[in-house]
Tab-separated table of C-alpha atoms in Angstrom:
chain	number	residue	atom	x	y	z
A	30	MET	CA	-30.982	-54.783	-35.316
A	31	SER	CA	-32.749	-54.777	-32.180
A	32	LYS	CA	-35.875	-52.040	-32.176
A	33	THR	CA	-34.910	-49.970	-29.311
A	34	LEU	CA	-31.447	-48.960	-31.859
A	35	GLU	CA	-33.502	-49.096	-34.841
A	36	LEU	CA	-35.279	-46.323	-33.438
A	37	THR	CA	-32.549	-44.375	-31.735
A	38	GLN	CA	-31.252	-43.625	-35.191
A	39	GLN	CA	-35.154	-42.737	-36.243
A	40	LEU	CA	-34.455	-40.229	-33.575
A	41	ILE	CA	-31.503	-39.499	-34.184
A	42	ALA	CA	-31.859	-38.651	-37.419
A	43	ARG	CA	-34.151	-35.408	-37.219
A	44	ARG	CA	-32.530	-32.647	-36.456
A	45	SER	CA	-34.858	-31.460	-32.873
A	46	LEU	CA	-31.904	-28.355	-31.809
A	47	THR	CA	-34.131	-27.146	-28.970
A	48	PRO	CA	-37.008	-25.712	-29.266
A	49	MET	CA	-37.603	-27.441	-32.932
A	50	ASP	CA	-39.224	-31.282	-32.228
A	51	ASP	CA	-38.941	-31.977	-36.034
A	52	GLY	CA	-40.914	-34.306	-36.001
A	53	CYS	CA	-40.074	-36.939	-33.355
A	54	LEU	CA	-43.051	-36.500	-31.273
A	55	ASP	CA	-44.687	-37.942	-34.705
A	56	ILE	CA	-42.817	-40.972	-35.079
A	57	LEU	CA	-43.251	-41.597	-31.658
A	58	GLY	CA	-46.716	-41.623	-31.076
A	59	ALA	CA	-46.977	-43.681	-34.111
A	60	ARG	CA	-45.788	-46.152	-32.170
A	61	LEU	CA	-47.932	-45.429	-29.328
A	62	ALA	CA	-51.197	-45.015	-31.591
A	63	PRO	CA	-51.478	-49.054	-32.039
A	64	LEU	CA	-51.437	-50.099	-28.126
A	65	GLU	CA	-54.643	-47.536	-27.378
A	66	PHE	CA	-52.398	-44.530	-26.169
A	67	SER	CA	-54.651	-41.667	-26.276
A	68	LEU	CA	-52.556	-38.641	-27.467
A	69	GLU	CA	-53.312	-34.831	-27.055
A	70	ARG	CA	-50.650	-32.537	-28.576
A	71	MET	CA	-49.738	-29.360	-27.085
A	72	ARG	CA	-48.281	-26.482	-28.817
A	73	CYS	CA	-47.270	-24.073	-27.362
A	74	SER	CA	-45.145	-20.821	-28.884
A	75	GLU	CA	-42.489	-22.622	-31.136
A	76	VAL	CA	-42.612	-25.134	-28.891
A	77	ASP	CA	-44.480	-29.401	-28.768
A	78	ASN	CA	-45.621	-31.059	-26.619
A	79	LEU	CA	-47.203	-34.515	-26.280
A	80	TRP	CA	-48.921	-36.608	-23.473
A	81	ALA	CA	-49.673	-39.849	-24.128
A	82	ARG	CA	-51.982	-42.250	-21.510
A	83	ARG	CA	-53.505	-45.716	-21.160
A	84	GLY	CA	-55.964	-46.368	-19.176
A	85	ASP	CA	-58.167	-43.921	-16.890
A	86	SER	CA	-57.367	-45.697	-13.877
A	87	ALA	CA	-54.592	-45.425	-10.844
A	88	PRO	CA	-52.197	-45.657	-10.358
A	89	VAL	CA	-50.377	-43.292	-12.938
A	90	ILE	CA	-46.831	-44.183	-14.055
A	91	CYS	CA	-45.447	-40.982	-16.177
A	92	PHE	CA	-42.042	-41.481	-18.013
A	93	ALA	CA	-41.127	-38.334	-19.181
A	94	GLY	CA	-38.511	-36.788	-21.457
A	95	HIS	CA	-37.776	-34.178	-23.660
A	96	THR	CA	-36.927	-34.701	-28.017
A	97	ASP	CA	-35.081	-31.554	-27.638
A	98	VAL	CA	-31.034	-31.542	-28.438
A	99	VAL	CA	-28.177	-28.890	-27.877
A	100	PRO	CA	-26.590	-27.237	-30.591
A	101	THR	CA	-23.899	-29.538	-31.883
A	102	GLY	CA	-21.044	-27.201	-32.045
A	103	PRO	CA	-18.370	-27.804	-34.699
A	104	VAL	CA	-19.532	-30.338	-36.881
A	105	ASN	CA	-15.821	-30.790	-38.111
A	106	ARG	CA	-14.455	-31.998	-34.874
A	107	TRP	CA	-16.886	-34.885	-35.060
A	108	ASP	CA	-16.355	-37.588	-36.555
A	109	SER	CA	-19.123	-38.594	-38.476
A	110	ASP	CA	-22.132	-35.936	-39.250
A	111	PRO	CA	-24.279	-35.824	-35.693
A	112	PHE	CA	-27.407	-36.156	-36.469
A	113	THR	CA	-26.407	-39.358	-39.364
A	114	PRO	CA	-26.621	-42.058	-36.709
A	115	THR	CA	-23.308	-44.258	-37.298
A	116	VAL	CA	-21.997	-47.343	-35.314
A	117	ARG	CA	-18.849	-47.506	-34.612
A	118	ASP	CA	-17.081	-50.286	-32.491
A	119	GLY	CA	-20.784	-50.718	-29.975
A	120	MET	CA	-21.245	-46.964	-29.484
A	121	LEU	CA	-24.062	-45.628	-31.271
A	122	TYR	CA	-22.831	-41.865	-32.475
A	123	GLY	CA	-25.330	-38.736	-32.315
A	124	ARG	CA	-26.419	-36.044	-30.795
A	125	GLY	CA	-28.900	-36.514	-28.308
A	126	ALA	CA	-28.130	-39.997	-28.383
A	127	SER	CA	-27.527	-40.238	-24.382
A	128	ASP	CA	-29.327	-36.543	-23.936
A	129	MET	CA	-31.860	-38.344	-24.359
A	130	LYS	CA	-33.126	-40.082	-27.679
A	131	GLY	CA	-31.931	-43.877	-26.509
A	132	SER	CA	-33.701	-43.335	-23.527
A	133	LEU	CA	-37.379	-42.759	-25.307
A	134	ALA	CA	-36.717	-45.483	-27.044
A	135	ALA	CA	-36.160	-47.396	-24.203
A	136	PHE	CA	-39.278	-45.817	-22.738
A	137	ILE	CA	-41.579	-47.070	-26.368
A	138	THR	CA	-39.472	-51.258	-26.979
A	139	ALA	CA	-40.430	-51.049	-22.909
A	140	ILE	CA	-43.958	-49.924	-23.462
A	141	GLU	CA	-44.455	-52.200	-26.459
A	142	LYS	CA	-43.041	-55.467	-24.755
A	143	PHE	CA	-45.381	-54.682	-21.559
A	144	VAL	CA	-48.276	-54.006	-22.959
A	145	ALA	CA	-47.934	-57.004	-25.408
A	146	GLU	CA	-47.719	-59.441	-21.951
A	147	PHE	CA	-49.706	-57.044	-20.316
A	148	PRO	CA	-52.795	-55.670	-22.146
A	149	GLN	CA	-55.352	-55.809	-19.299
A	150	HIS	CA	-52.454	-54.109	-17.081
A	151	ARG	CA	-53.821	-51.953	-13.980
A	152	GLY	CA	-53.301	-48.675	-13.931
A	153	SER	CA	-52.478	-46.322	-16.036
A	154	ILE	CA	-49.234	-45.096	-18.481
A	155	ALA	CA	-48.432	-42.512	-19.486
A	156	LEU	CA	-45.806	-40.335	-21.217
A	157	LEU	CA	-44.769	-36.486	-21.147
A	158	LEU	CA	-42.983	-35.675	-24.166
A	159	THR	CA	-41.679	-31.553	-24.599
A	160	SER	CA	-39.109	-30.348	-27.250
A	161	ASP	CA	-38.064	-27.613	-25.171
A	162	GLU	CA	-35.601	-28.641	-22.383
A	163	GLU	CA	-32.233	-28.557	-23.628
A	164	GLY	CA	-34.114	-24.468	-23.682
A	165	VAL	CA	-35.570	-21.282	-21.500
A	166	ALA	CA	-37.998	-24.781	-20.723
A	167	VAL	CA	-40.926	-22.091	-19.891
A	168	ASP	CA	-43.130	-24.212	-22.746
A	169	GLY	CA	-42.822	-26.643	-22.185
A	170	THR	CA	-43.082	-30.142	-19.368
A	171	VAL	CA	-44.737	-26.936	-17.439
A	172	ARG	CA	-47.162	-26.383	-19.517
A	173	VAL	CA	-48.570	-29.698	-19.697
A	174	VAL	CA	-48.162	-29.550	-15.560
A	175	GLU	CA	-49.424	-26.546	-15.219
A	176	ALA	CA	-52.835	-28.889	-18.023
A	177	LEU	CA	-52.765	-31.521	-15.782
A	178	GLN	CA	-53.470	-29.782	-12.606
A	179	GLU	CA	-56.297	-27.673	-14.204
A	180	ARG	CA	-58.262	-30.693	-14.999
A	181	ASP	CA	-57.062	-32.352	-11.629
A	182	GLU	CA	-54.924	-34.978	-13.627
A	183	ARG	CA	-52.662	-36.438	-10.873
A	184	LEU	CA	-48.859	-39.092	-11.708
A	185	ASP	CA	-48.238	-41.671	-8.869
A	186	TYR	CA	-44.995	-42.504	-10.525
A	187	CYS	CA	-42.845	-40.819	-13.272
A	188	ILE	CA	-39.101	-41.682	-14.201
A	189	VAL	CA	-37.523	-38.717	-16.328
A	190	GLY	CA	-35.249	-40.515	-18.689
A	191	GLU	CA	-32.440	-38.211	-18.011
A	192	PRO	CA	-28.826	-39.435	-18.558
A	193	THR	CA	-27.936	-40.026	-14.827
A	194	SER	CA	-25.099	-43.048	-15.224
A	195	VAL	CA	-21.287	-42.164	-14.289
A	196	SER	CA	-19.328	-45.544	-14.800
A	197	LYS	CA	-21.971	-48.563	-16.539
A	198	THR	CA	-25.299	-47.785	-17.034
A	199	GLY	CA	-28.255	-48.133	-14.144
A	200	ASP	CA	-25.091	-46.919	-11.236
A	201	THR	CA	-27.178	-44.143	-9.982
A	202	ILE	CA	-31.051	-43.308	-9.856
A	203	LYS	CA	-31.613	-39.715	-9.195
A	204	ASN	CA	-34.215	-39.626	-6.799
A	205	GLY	CA	-34.542	-35.659	-6.048
A	206	ARG	CA	-32.152	-32.568	-7.062
A	207	ARG	CA	-31.454	-28.797	-4.963
A	208	GLY	CA	-33.068	-26.349	-5.892
A	209	SER	CA	-31.395	-23.463	-7.134
A	210	LEU	CA	-32.620	-19.529	-6.012
A	211	SER	CA	-30.482	-16.420	-7.687
A	212	GLY	CA	-30.427	-12.831	-6.654
A	213	THR	CA	-29.726	-9.728	-7.622
A	214	LEU	CA	-27.820	-7.067	-5.069
A	215	ILE	CA	-27.389	-3.343	-6.072
A	216	VAL	CA	-25.167	-1.812	-3.619
A	217	LYS	CA	-25.162	1.471	-3.336
A	218	GLY	CA	-22.843	4.338	-2.857
A	219	VAL	CA	-21.268	7.524	-3.451
A	220	GLN	CA	-19.397	8.122	-7.241
A	221	GLY	CA	-16.598	10.443	-7.458
A	222	HIS	CA	-13.124	11.125	-7.982
A	223	ILE	CA	-10.726	8.836	-6.033
A	224	ALA	CA	-8.898	11.363	-4.891
A	225	TYR	CA	-11.369	12.545	-3.257
A	226	PRO	CA	-12.500	9.298	-0.783
A	227	HIS	CA	-14.632	11.738	1.624
A	228	LEU	CA	-16.036	12.713	-0.217
A	229	VAL	CA	-17.247	9.102	-1.840
A	230	LYS	CA	-19.037	6.004	-0.365
A	231	ASN	CA	-17.277	2.680	-2.086
A	232	PRO	CA	-19.788	0.804	-2.378
A	233	ILE	CA	-17.067	-2.247	-3.084
A	234	HIS	CA	-15.905	-1.106	0.195
A	235	MET	CA	-19.406	-1.272	2.224
A	236	ALA	CA	-20.670	-4.694	0.414
A	237	ALA	CA	-17.071	-6.715	0.705
A	238	PRO	CA	-18.213	-7.568	5.186
A	239	ALA	CA	-21.147	-8.171	3.938
A	240	ILE	CA	-19.681	-10.920	0.988
A	241	ALA	CA	-17.260	-12.542	3.750
A	242	ASP	CA	-20.039	-13.165	5.526
A	243	LEU	CA	-21.801	-14.092	3.393
A	244	ALA	CA	-19.139	-16.740	2.032
A	245	ALA	CA	-18.856	-18.016	5.542
A	246	THR	CA	-22.044	-18.655	6.541
A	247	VAL	CA	-23.839	-22.256	7.388
A	248	TRP	CA	-27.420	-22.034	5.839
A	249	ASP	CA	-27.727	-25.699	6.807
A	250	GLU	CA	-26.325	-29.491	7.067
A	251	GLY	CA	-28.213	-31.203	4.378
A	252	ASN	CA	-29.601	-34.090	4.344
A	253	GLU	CA	-29.810	-37.512	4.483
A	254	TYR	CA	-30.836	-36.784	0.292
A	255	PHE	CA	-29.076	-33.477	0.240
A	256	PRO	CA	-25.321	-31.933	0.682
A	257	PRO	CA	-25.491	-28.324	2.551
A	258	THR	CA	-26.917	-25.535	0.951
A	259	SER	CA	-24.643	-23.519	-1.271
A	260	TRP	CA	-24.089	-19.958	-2.063
A	261	GLN	CA	-21.613	-18.507	-5.037
A	262	ILE	CA	-20.838	-15.168	-6.885
A	263	SER	CA	-21.205	-15.778	-9.856
A	264	ASN	CA	-20.498	-12.468	-11.688
A	265	ILE	CA	-19.614	-8.457	-9.535
A	266	ARG	CA	-19.646	-5.507	-11.759
A	267	GLY	CA	-19.182	-1.848	-10.782
A	268	GLY	CA	-17.191	0.921	-11.867
A	269	THR	CA	-17.062	3.350	-15.056
A	270	GLY	CA	-14.056	1.703	-16.841
A	271	ALA	CA	-11.854	4.722	-15.887
A	272	THR	CA	-9.016	4.154	-12.856
A	273	ASN	CA	-9.760	7.576	-11.005
A	274	VAL	CA	-13.793	7.063	-10.552
A	275	VAL	CA	-15.212	5.954	-7.131
A	276	PRO	CA	-18.228	4.049	-8.840
A	277	GLY	CA	-21.902	4.723	-7.773
A	278	THR	CA	-23.397	1.117	-7.815
A	279	VAL	CA	-21.957	-2.399	-7.401
A	280	GLU	CA	-23.989	-5.236	-9.284
A	281	ILE	CA	-23.394	-8.661	-7.421
A	282	LEU	CA	-24.775	-11.788	-9.396
A	283	PHE	CA	-25.625	-14.656	-6.791
A	284	ASN	CA	-26.908	-17.957	-6.618
A	285	PHE	CA	-28.709	-20.436	-4.215
A	286	ARG	CA	-28.281	-24.670	-4.710
A	287	HIS	CA	-30.553	-25.346	-1.566
A	288	SER	CA	-30.964	-28.687	-0.359
A	289	THR	CA	-34.965	-29.318	1.372
A	290	ALA	CA	-33.523	-28.974	4.569
A	291	SER	CA	-34.318	-25.035	3.779
A	292	THR	CA	-36.575	-22.892	1.999
A	293	PRO	CA	-36.073	-20.331	-0.095
A	294	ASP	CA	-37.813	-18.261	2.260
A	295	SER	CA	-35.552	-18.737	4.393
A	296	LEU	CA	-32.106	-18.224	2.369
A	297	LYS	CA	-33.682	-14.726	1.511
A	298	ALA	CA	-34.528	-13.803	5.370
A	299	ARG	CA	-31.576	-14.489	6.422
A	300	VAL	CA	-29.802	-13.051	3.045
A	301	HIS	CA	-31.844	-10.010	3.951
A	302	ALA	CA	-30.497	-9.669	8.075
A	303	ILE	CA	-27.211	-10.138	7.184
A	304	LEU	CA	-26.801	-7.447	4.491
A	305	ASP	CA	-29.203	-5.115	7.097
A	306	LYS	CA	-26.376	-5.835	10.010
A	307	HIS	CA	-23.826	-4.284	7.784
A	308	GLY	CA	-25.996	-1.093	7.127
A	309	LEU	CA	-25.786	-1.153	3.519
A	310	ASP	CA	-28.180	0.789	0.855
A	311	TYR	CA	-29.070	-1.647	-1.599
A	312	GLU	CA	-31.424	-3.091	-3.865
A	313	LEU	CA	-32.312	-7.046	-4.087
A	314	ALA	CA	-34.301	-8.445	-6.857
A	315	TRP	CA	-34.784	-12.937	-6.627
A	316	GLU	CA	-35.723	-15.407	-9.262
A	317	MET	CA	-36.366	-18.779	-8.067
A	318	SER	CA	-35.423	-20.592	-11.549
A	319	GLY	CA	-35.675	-24.228	-9.482
A	320	LYS	CA	-37.919	-25.567	-6.658
A	321	PRO	CA	-36.064	-28.859	-5.152
A	322	TYR	CA	-37.763	-32.010	-4.831
A	323	LEU	CA	-36.677	-35.252	-3.200
A	324	THR	CA	-38.704	-38.811	-3.359
A	325	PRO	CA	-37.729	-41.146	-1.069
A	326	ARG	CA	-36.830	-44.430	-0.926
A	327	GLY	CA	-40.466	-46.021	-1.302
A	328	ASP	CA	-41.855	-48.327	-4.126
A	329	LEU	CA	-40.522	-46.415	-6.975
A	330	VAL	CA	-36.730	-46.297	-5.913
A	331	GLU	CA	-37.671	-50.404	-5.180
A	332	ALA	CA	-38.923	-50.704	-8.321
A	333	VAL	CA	-36.218	-49.108	-10.688
A	334	SER	CA	-33.767	-50.560	-8.137
A	335	ASP	CA	-34.667	-54.337	-8.319
A	336	ALA	CA	-34.974	-53.819	-12.615
A	337	ILE	CA	-30.312	-52.494	-12.633
A	338	ARG	CA	-30.361	-54.948	-9.572
A	339	THR	CA	-31.638	-58.164	-12.036
A	340	VAL	CA	-30.750	-56.419	-15.594
A	341	GLN	CA	-27.372	-54.901	-14.603
A	342	GLY	CA	-26.053	-56.795	-11.591
A	343	ILE	CA	-25.249	-53.968	-9.593
A	344	GLU	CA	-26.834	-51.729	-6.460
A	345	ALA	CA	-27.654	-47.967	-7.753
A	346	GLU	CA	-26.167	-45.367	-5.702
A	347	LEU	CA	-30.005	-42.301	-5.230
A	348	SER	CA	-28.012	-39.877	-5.601
A	349	THR	CA	-29.907	-35.831	-5.808
A	350	SER	CA	-26.370	-34.122	-7.204
A	351	GLY	CA	-26.506	-32.289	-10.498
A	352	GLY	CA	-28.897	-29.260	-11.579
A	353	THR	CA	-32.165	-29.309	-12.035
A	354	SER	CA	-33.715	-30.955	-14.594
A	355	ASP	CA	-37.564	-30.757	-15.690
A	356	GLY	CA	-39.301	-32.908	-12.702
A	357	ARG	CA	-38.462	-29.513	-11.057
A	358	PHE	CA	-41.598	-29.473	-12.672
A	359	ILE	CA	-43.539	-32.808	-12.408
A	360	ALA	CA	-42.398	-33.087	-8.703
A	361	ASP	CA	-45.295	-30.863	-7.512
A	362	ILE	CA	-48.412	-33.162	-9.504
A	363	CYS	CA	-46.300	-36.331	-8.315
A	364	PRO	CA	-44.891	-37.649	-5.301
A	365	GLN	CA	-42.276	-39.799	-6.663
A	366	VAL	CA	-40.421	-38.466	-9.620
A	367	LEU	CA	-36.456	-40.811	-10.358
A	368	GLU	CA	-34.748	-40.038	-13.067
A	369	VAL	CA	-32.972	-43.117	-14.564
A	370	GLY	CA	-31.184	-43.312	-18.011
A	371	PRO	CA	-27.849	-44.170	-19.565
A	372	LEU	CA	-23.730	-42.851	-19.614
A	373	ASN	CA	-23.839	-38.880	-19.066
A	374	ALA	CA	-20.284	-39.275	-19.985
A	375	THR	CA	-20.557	-37.417	-23.087
A	376	ILE	CA	-23.839	-35.032	-23.038
A	377	HIS	CA	-23.830	-31.952	-24.727
A	378	LYS	CA	-20.127	-32.791	-26.318
A	379	ILE	CA	-18.405	-33.386	-29.582
A	380	ASN	CA	-19.229	-36.601	-30.611
A	381	GLU	CA	-21.854	-38.054	-28.369
A	382	CYS	CA	-22.532	-41.684	-27.805
A	383	VAL	CA	-24.585	-43.981	-26.109
A	384	ALA	CA	-23.553	-47.797	-25.858
A	385	VAL	CA	-25.464	-50.236	-28.035
A	386	ALA	CA	-25.583	-52.860	-25.437
A	387	ASP	CA	-27.173	-49.990	-23.130
A	388	LEU	CA	-29.633	-48.872	-25.276
A	389	ASP	CA	-32.025	-52.362	-24.902
A	390	ALA	CA	-31.040	-52.968	-20.729
A	391	LEU	CA	-32.136	-49.554	-20.134
A	392	SER	CA	-35.350	-50.946	-21.863
A	393	GLU	CA	-35.125	-53.867	-20.770
A	394	ILE	CA	-34.977	-51.327	-16.430
A	395	TYR	CA	-38.129	-49.841	-17.658
A	396	TYR	CA	-40.763	-52.718	-19.206
A	397	LEU	CA	-39.270	-54.885	-15.947
A	398	THR	CA	-40.106	-51.737	-12.872
A	399	LEU	CA	-44.043	-51.390	-15.412
A	400	ARG	CA	-44.548	-55.570	-14.651
A	401	LYS	CA	-43.239	-54.615	-11.003
A	402	LEU	CA	-45.907	-51.640	-10.506
A	403	LEU	CA	-48.928	-52.372	-12.736
A	404	ALA	CA	-48.600	-56.268	-13.203
């Protein structure tokens, strides 16, 4: 049994449903301590975090990830217990196998191999681990980043072990993510009896032209790495439930997934301008849940791409698709952040799994990246 498979199985056996860690960080810390890592536990509310570092000089390469997993869903629909790691036909089954306990194990075995070969390596190796990525993500990575900022501790490179691959491990590198900007819009009218339209102002009717205008707006053209910014409505709520009453207000929930070609402030200003143009009486509250970040081609992209080419014999594609990740927080203290991990085909699903062979391949990719940057 490979060391990476064995460690992955140990982690899967822990019922670390978000935000619980259930001892995963203890297992990982026990592997890092003999390698002369300093281990700093940061518990915030119910969330366990670990900042581990070996060395005190630059460049600093950090591996980042989470020990928490999403709920299993109906256990009786799994072919084996989701917290009993099971190998069948070359696949390892269990909750968190691909998201992302396999990556955590690969981090550790890659670091162990590298330190054994290069005990006096240049720079520093760090790990930023949390149990709050699958949940609200308030007391996890963001808190560790805040602590590092307060003491002016910065990173040069970061690899997040999110499952990024599509058809073969290593085929896709996430070199950025779109920002997520949400709005809660309340358009005000005058409630009244539907039979007396001259005595009411229907906020749904009033909002409709503005909605059409917003939906037709080209916010930007994107750029080399990002698709164009999109604006989408997720919910519309209005009315009293009666068929003969015009509502006094309508609430519209919407979201921007935006590229680095637009800023949150520019998007907000354009939305307000459109609403004002249509003469609406409204309230609008904004929530920024994720800033966009981008790592262009450079040292880290080159190192990871070379490693994937060597191990897997494929050319990795750079992508910024998908939702958000904790990389959005780490980008505040690190100029180069990439996400590189196993296949994402079964994440959050019944019978989540990862190919056993992919665990060793992933460990070797991380190891060769360390060699390229720190040896």
